[in-house]
Amino acid sequence: MYKLKNDPRCVIRIQDNAFIPFDSANTDYQVYLKWVSEGNEPLPADEPTPAEETNI
Amino acid sequence: MPITFNATSGITFNDGSTQNTRPAVGFRNRIINGDMRIDQRNAGASQTFTAAAALAYSVDRFYGYCTGANVTGQRVAGTTPNEFAYRFTGAASVTAIGFGTRLEATNTIDLAGSTATLSVQLANSLLTSVTWTAYYASTADAFGTLASPTRTQIATGTFTVTSTLTTYSAQISVPSAATTGIEIVFTVGAQTSGTWTIDNVQLEAGSTATEFERRPIGTELALCQRYYTRLEWQFIGYGSGGGSVRILLPFKQEMRATPTSIVVTQNPDYSNSSSFTSTALAAASTSVAQATVSVGATGQLSYGNTTPALVTYSAEL
């Protein structure tokens, strides 16, 4: 299970709170893409924190 | 005995050793951490592998898995002259254990279309067969998961082992298509008790199993840190209320891919705690890790004075 983050560069893997970057060479991201391709959807992101709002 | 040269048997040195092929020089072992010295994740502590779960990395660059029942594994003291080895301890109802490593395409592409030699030291106090299998990835550096592998088998074989640590070797004809990275996996069956010990894994070009290559610890650690590393975050600064502070730390080595990050300990002592409304610790690229801290109220920020936040970064294959 995954959860989106207020950061366009990564998603959170809920089981261990891992930050998975959207890098096609990252194997955790490859697993996430496969999970999405199977019809699953990540949970929506929380309201952004100030740090996330300024995160670029 | 003098050194002799012979057209068939090559060079025989005065200690009786022979060299009948072109000598291999340094960095001939394509396996990283083949002697199990680097254990950044567990530092020698026991690790439980959950039955039928995903691959779980253990000592650096090596993963384990099992079926039937959970097993434990850990880096243990080696047999002279080896400093360490890796050892699984069997358990009732276990039906299989696997231990493997995945090698990047860029480090193995030259082996395609040639013969390579796999050597390993093995011992098992219960079972007498250890199976080895070599694969190449379907696409560069993408071997898939244990449940959904994306790889093609190159070759497989079985070593008949005993309870005494012994070196075994096998030649592998690497197909010309194997330009996408190579995976080596060792498996045993029903390890329902006893122990299985693995050490000195080596994959090298050519048809001769040479002596295990021992690299300096700093070199081996640096090779491992391309795939997994840990950073401790600690900083003191001054923040403006409503703003944020960003800190960047370079990785110790350029990582293979932008890594997955996990905050292991993020409960450091910090002053002006109301100022810390949130922190975000993540990798920004293959070269830099990033921390962003929200500042609630203007003042000095002190983070991790005595207990740094520990974050792990993984770019494993």
JSON list of N, CA and C in Angstrom, two decimals, chain B residues 186-222:
[
{"chain": "B", "resi": 186, "resn": "PHE", "atom": "N", "xyz": [21.94, -18.98, -4.66]},
{"chain": "B", "resi": 186, "resn": "PHE", "atom": "CA", "xyz": [22.20, -20.29, -4.06]},
{"chain": "B", "resi": 186, "resn": "PHE", "atom": "C", "xyz": [20.94, -20.69, -3.28]},
{"chain": "B", "resi": 187, "resn": "THR", "atom": "N", "xyz": [20.53, -21.95, -3.43]},
{"chain": "B", "resi": 187, "resn": "THR", "atom": "CA", "xyz": [19.33, -22.38, -2.73]},
{"chain": "B", "resi": 187, "resn": "THR", "atom": "C", "xyz": [19.55, -23.75, -2.09]},
{"chain": "B", "resi": 188, "resn": "VAL", "atom": "N", "xyz": [18.83, -23.96, -1.00]},
{"chain": "B", "resi": 188, "resn": "VAL", "atom": "CA", "xyz": [18.77, -25.28, -0.38]},
{"chain": "B", "resi": 188, "resn": "VAL", "atom": "C", "xyz": [17.30, -25.62, -0.17]},
{"chain": "B", "resi": 189, "resn": "GLY", "atom": "N", "xyz": [17.03, -26.88, 0.09]},
{"chain": "B", "resi": 189, "resn": "GLY", "atom": "CA", "xyz": [15.66, -27.33, 0.31]},
{"chain": "B", "resi": 189, "resn": "GLY", "atom": "C", "xyz": [15.25, -27.23, 1.76]},
{"chain": "B", "resi": 190, "resn": "ALA", "atom": "N", "xyz": [14.75, -28.32, 2.28]},
{"chain": "B", "resi": 190, "resn": "ALA", "atom": "CA", "xyz": [14.15, -28.33, 3.62]},
{"chain": "B", "resi": 190, "resn": "ALA", "atom": "C", "xyz": [15.21, -28.25, 4.71]},
{"chain": "B", "resi": 191, "resn": "GLN", "atom": "N", "xyz": [15.65, -27.06, 4.98]},
{"chain": "B", "resi": 191, "resn": "GLN", "atom": "CA", "xyz": [16.63, -26.84, 6.06]},
{"chain": "B", "resi": 191, "resn": "GLN", "atom": "C", "xyz": [15.84, -26.75, 7.37]},
{"chain": "B", "resi": 192, "resn": "THR", "atom": "N", "xyz": [15.39, -27.90, 7.83]},
{"chain": "B", "resi": 192, "resn": "THR", "atom": "CA", "xyz": [14.51, -27.93, 9.00]},
{"chain": "B", "resi": 192, "resn": "THR", "atom": "C", "xyz": [15.26, -27.87, 10.32]},
{"chain": "B", "resi": 193, "resn": "SER", "atom": "N", "xyz": [16.56, -27.93, 10.23]},
{"chain": "B", "resi": 193, "resn": "SER", "atom": "CA", "xyz": [17.41, -27.76, 11.42]},
{"chain": "B", "resi": 193, "resn": "SER", "atom": "C", "xyz": [18.82, -27.50, 10.91]},
{"chain": "B", "resi": 194, "resn": "GLY", "atom": "N", "xyz": [19.75, -27.40, 11.82]},
{"chain": "B", "resi": 194, "resn": "GLY", "atom": "CA", "xyz": [21.14, -27.23, 11.41]},
{"chain": "B", "resi": 194, "resn": "GLY", "atom": "C", "xyz": [21.41, -25.87, 10.80]},
{"chain": "B", "resi": 195, "resn": "THR", "atom": "N", "xyz": [22.57, -25.75, 10.19]},
{"chain": "B", "resi": 195, "resn": "THR", "atom": "CA", "xyz": [22.98, -24.46, 9.64]},
{"chain": "B", "resi": 195, "resn": "THR", "atom": "C", "xyz": [23.51, -24.62, 8.23]},
{"chain": "B", "resi": 196, "resn": "TRP", "atom": "N", "xyz": [23.42, -23.53, 7.48]},
{"chain": "B", "resi": 196, "resn": "TRP", "atom": "CA", "xyz": [23.96, -23.45, 6.12]},
{"chain": "B", "resi": 196, "resn": "TRP", "atom": "C", "xyz": [24.89, -22.24, 6.07]},
{"chain": "B", "resi": 197, "resn": "THR", "atom": "N", "xyz": [26.13, -22.47, 5.74]},
{"chain": "B", "resi": 197, "resn": "THR", "atom": "CA", "xyz": [27.13, -21.41, 5.76]},
{"chain": "B", "resi": 197, "resn": "THR", "atom": "C", "xyz": [27.63, -21.12, 4.35]},
{"chain": "B", "resi": 198, "resn": "ILE", "atom": "N", "xyz": [27.73, -19.84, 4.02]},
{"chain": "B", "resi": 198, "resn": "ILE", "atom": "CA", "xyz": [28.17, -19.41, 2.70]},
{"chain": "B", "resi": 198, "resn": "ILE", "atom": "C", "xyz": [29.29, -18.38, 2.87]},
{"chain": "B", "resi": 199, "resn": "ASP", "atom": "N", "xyz": [30.31, -18.47, 2.01]},
{"chain": "B", "resi": 199, "resn": "ASP", "atom": "CA", "xyz": [31.40, -17.51, 2.12]},
{"chain": "B", "resi": 199, "resn": "ASP", "atom": "C", "xyz": [32.16, -17.45, 0.79]},
{"chain": "B", "resi": 200, "resn": "ASN", "atom": "N", "xyz": [32.93, -16.38, 0.65]},
{"chain": "B", "resi": 200, "resn": "ASN", "atom": "CA", "xyz": [33.87, -16.21, -0.47]},
{"chain": "B", "resi": 200, "resn": "ASN", "atom": "C", "xyz": [33.24, -16.50, -1.84]},
{"chain": "B", "resi": 201, "resn": "VAL", "atom": "N", "xyz": [32.16, -15.79, -2.11]},
{"chain": "B", "resi": 201, "resn": "VAL", "atom": "CA", "xyz": [31.50, -15.94, -3.41]},
{"chain": "B", "resi": 201, "resn": "VAL", "atom": "C", "xyz": [32.28, -15.13, -4.44]},
{"chain": "B", "resi": 202, "resn": "GLN", "atom": "N", "xyz": [32.62, -15.76, -5.54]},
{"chain": "B", "resi": 202, "resn": "GLN", "atom": "CA", "xyz": [33.41, -15.07, -6.56]},
{"chain": "B", "resi": 202, "resn": "GLN", "atom": "C", "xyz": [32.90, -15.44, -7.94]},
{"chain": "B", "resi": 203, "resn": "LEU", "atom": "N", "xyz": [32.75, -14.43, -8.80]},
{"chain": "B", "resi": 203, "resn": "LEU", "atom": "CA", "xyz": [32.42, -14.65, -10.21]},
{"chain": "B", "resi": 203, "resn": "LEU", "atom": "C", "xyz": [33.46, -13.90, -11.01]},
{"chain": "B", "resi": 204, "resn": "GLU", "atom": "N", "xyz": [34.13, -14.61, -11.88]},
{"chain": "B", "resi": 204, "resn": "GLU", "atom": "CA", "xyz": [35.23, -13.99, -12.61]},
{"chain": "B", "resi": 204, "resn": "GLU", "atom": "C", "xyz": [35.24, -14.45, -14.06]},
{"chain": "B", "resi": 205, "resn": "ALA", "atom": "N", "xyz": [35.86, -13.66, -14.90]},
{"chain": "B", "resi": 205, "resn": "ALA", "atom": "CA", "xyz": [35.98, -14.01, -16.30]},
{"chain": "B", "resi": 205, "resn": "ALA", "atom": "C", "xyz": [36.94, -15.18, -16.45]},
{"chain": "B", "resi": 206, "resn": "GLY", "atom": "N", "xyz": [36.69, -15.99, -17.46]},
{"chain": "B", "resi": 206, "resn": "GLY", "atom": "CA", "xyz": [37.59, -17.10, -17.74]},
{"chain": "B", "resi": 206, "resn": "GLY", "atom": "C", "xyz": [37.09, -18.41, -17.18]},
{"chain": "B", "resi": 207, "resn": "SER", "atom": "N", "xyz": [37.84, -19.45, -17.43]},
{"chain": "B", "resi": 207, "resn": "SER", "atom": "CA", "xyz": [37.40, -20.80, -17.05]},
{"chain": "B", "resi": 207, "resn": "SER", "atom": "C", "xyz": [38.15, -21.35, -15.85]},
{"chain": "B", "resi": 208, "resn": "THR", "atom": "N", "xyz": [38.91, -20.50, -15.17]},
{"chain": "B", "resi": 208, "resn": "THR", "atom": "CA", "xyz": [39.69, -20.93, -14.02]},
{"chain": "B", "resi": 208, "resn": "THR", "atom": "C", "xyz": [39.19, -20.25, -12.75]},
{"chain": "B", "resi": 209, "resn": "ALA", "atom": "N", "xyz": [38.95, -21.04, -11.72]},
{"chain": "B", "resi": 209, "resn": "ALA", "atom": "CA", "xyz": [38.59, -20.47, -10.42]},
{"chain": "B", "resi": 209, "resn": "ALA", "atom": "C", "xyz": [39.88, -20.09, -9.70]},
{"chain": "B", "resi": 210, "resn": "THR", "atom": "N", "xyz": [40.12, -18.80, -9.62]},
{"chain": "B", "resi": 210, "resn": "THR", "atom": "CA", "xyz": [41.33, -18.35, -8.95]},
{"chain": "B", "resi": 210, "resn": "THR", "atom": "C", "xyz": [41.06, -18.14, -7.47]},
{"chain": "B", "resi": 211, "resn": "GLU", "atom": "N", "xyz": [42.12, -17.89, -6.76]},
{"chain": "B", "resi": 211, "resn": "GLU", "atom": "CA", "xyz": [42.00, -17.65, -5.31]},
{"chain": "B", "resi": 211, "resn": "GLU", "atom": "C", "xyz": [41.05, -16.49, -5.05]},
{"chain": "B", "resi": 212, "resn": "PHE", "atom": "N", "xyz": [40.30, -16.56, -3.96]},
{"chain": "B", "resi": 212, "resn": "PHE", "atom": "CA", "xyz": [39.35, -15.49, -3.65]},
{"chain": "B", "resi": 212, "resn": "PHE", "atom": "C", "xyz": [40.08, -14.15, -3.52]},
{"chain": "B", "resi": 213, "resn": "GLU", "atom": "N", "xyz": [39.52, -13.15, -4.17]},
{"chain": "B", "resi": 213, "resn": "GLU", "atom": "CA", "xyz": [40.16, -11.83, -4.16]},
{"chain": "B", "resi": 213, "resn": "GLU", "atom": "C", "xyz": [39.78, -11.05, -2.91]},
{"chain": "B", "resi": 214, "resn": "ARG", "atom": "N", "xyz": [40.75, -10.70, -2.10]},
{"chain": "B", "resi": 214, "resn": "ARG", "atom": "CA", "xyz": [40.50, -9.93, -0.88]},
{"chain": "B", "resi": 214, "resn": "ARG", "atom": "C", "xyz": [40.86, -8.47, -1.14]},
{"chain": "B", "resi": 215, "resn": "ARG", "atom": "N", "xyz": [39.83, -7.63, -1.12]},
{"chain": "B", "resi": 215, "resn": "ARG", "atom": "CA", "xyz": [40.04, -6.21, -1.38]},
{"chain": "B", "resi": 215, "resn": "ARG", "atom": "C", "xyz": [40.12, -5.46, -0.05]},
{"chain": "B", "resi": 216, "resn": "PRO", "atom": "N", "xyz": [40.76, -4.30, -0.04]},
{"chain": "B", "resi": 216, "resn": "PRO", "atom": "CA", "xyz": [40.82, -3.50, 1.19]},
{"chain": "B", "resi": 216, "resn": "PRO", "atom": "C", "xyz": [39.41, -3.14, 1.67]},
{"chain": "B", "resi": 217, "resn": "ILE", "atom": "N", "xyz": [39.24, -3.06, 2.98]},
{"chain": "B", "resi": 217, "resn": "ILE", "atom": "CA", "xyz": [37.92, -2.83, 3.56]},
{"chain": "B", "resi": 217, "resn": "ILE", "atom": "C", "xyz": [37.31, -1.52, 3.06]},
{"chain": "B", "resi": 218, "resn": "GLY", "atom": "N", "xyz": [38.12, -0.49, 2.93]},
{"chain": "B", "resi": 218, "resn": "GLY", "atom": "CA", "xyz": [37.59, 0.79, 2.46]},
{"chain": "B", "resi": 218, "resn": "GLY", "atom": "C", "xyz": [37.08, 0.70, 1.04]},
{"chain": "B", "resi": 219, "resn": "THR", "atom": "N", "xyz": [37.77, -0.06, 0.23]},
{"chain": "B", "resi": 219, "resn": "THR", "atom": "CA", "xyz": [37.35, -0.26, -1.15]},
{"chain": "B", "resi": 219, "resn": "THR", "atom": "C", "xyz": [36.04, -1.04, -1.22]},
{"chain": "B", "resi": 220, "resn": "GLU", "atom": "N", "xyz": [35.97, -2.11, -0.44]},
{"chain": "B", "resi": 220, "resn": "GLU", "atom": "CA", "xyz": [34.76, -2.94, -0.47]},
{"chain": "B", "resi": 220, "resn": "GLU", "atom": "C", "xyz": [33.56, -2.16, 0.06]},
{"chain": "B", "resi": 221, "resn": "LEU", "atom": "N", "xyz": [33.78, -1.38, 1.12]},
{"chain": "B", "resi": 221, "resn": "LEU", "atom": "CA", "xyz": [32.67, -0.59, 1.68]},
{"chain": "B", "resi": 221, "resn": "LEU", "atom": "C", "xyz": [32.19, 0.44, 0.65]},
{"chain": "B", "resi": 222, "resn": "ALA", "atom": "N", "xyz": [33.12, 1.07, -0.02]},
{"chain": "B", "resi": 222, "resn": "ALA", "atom": "CA", "xyz": [32.74, 2.06, -1.02]},
{"chain": "B", "resi": 222, "resn": "ALA", "atom": "C", "xyz": [31.94, 1.42, -2.15]}
]
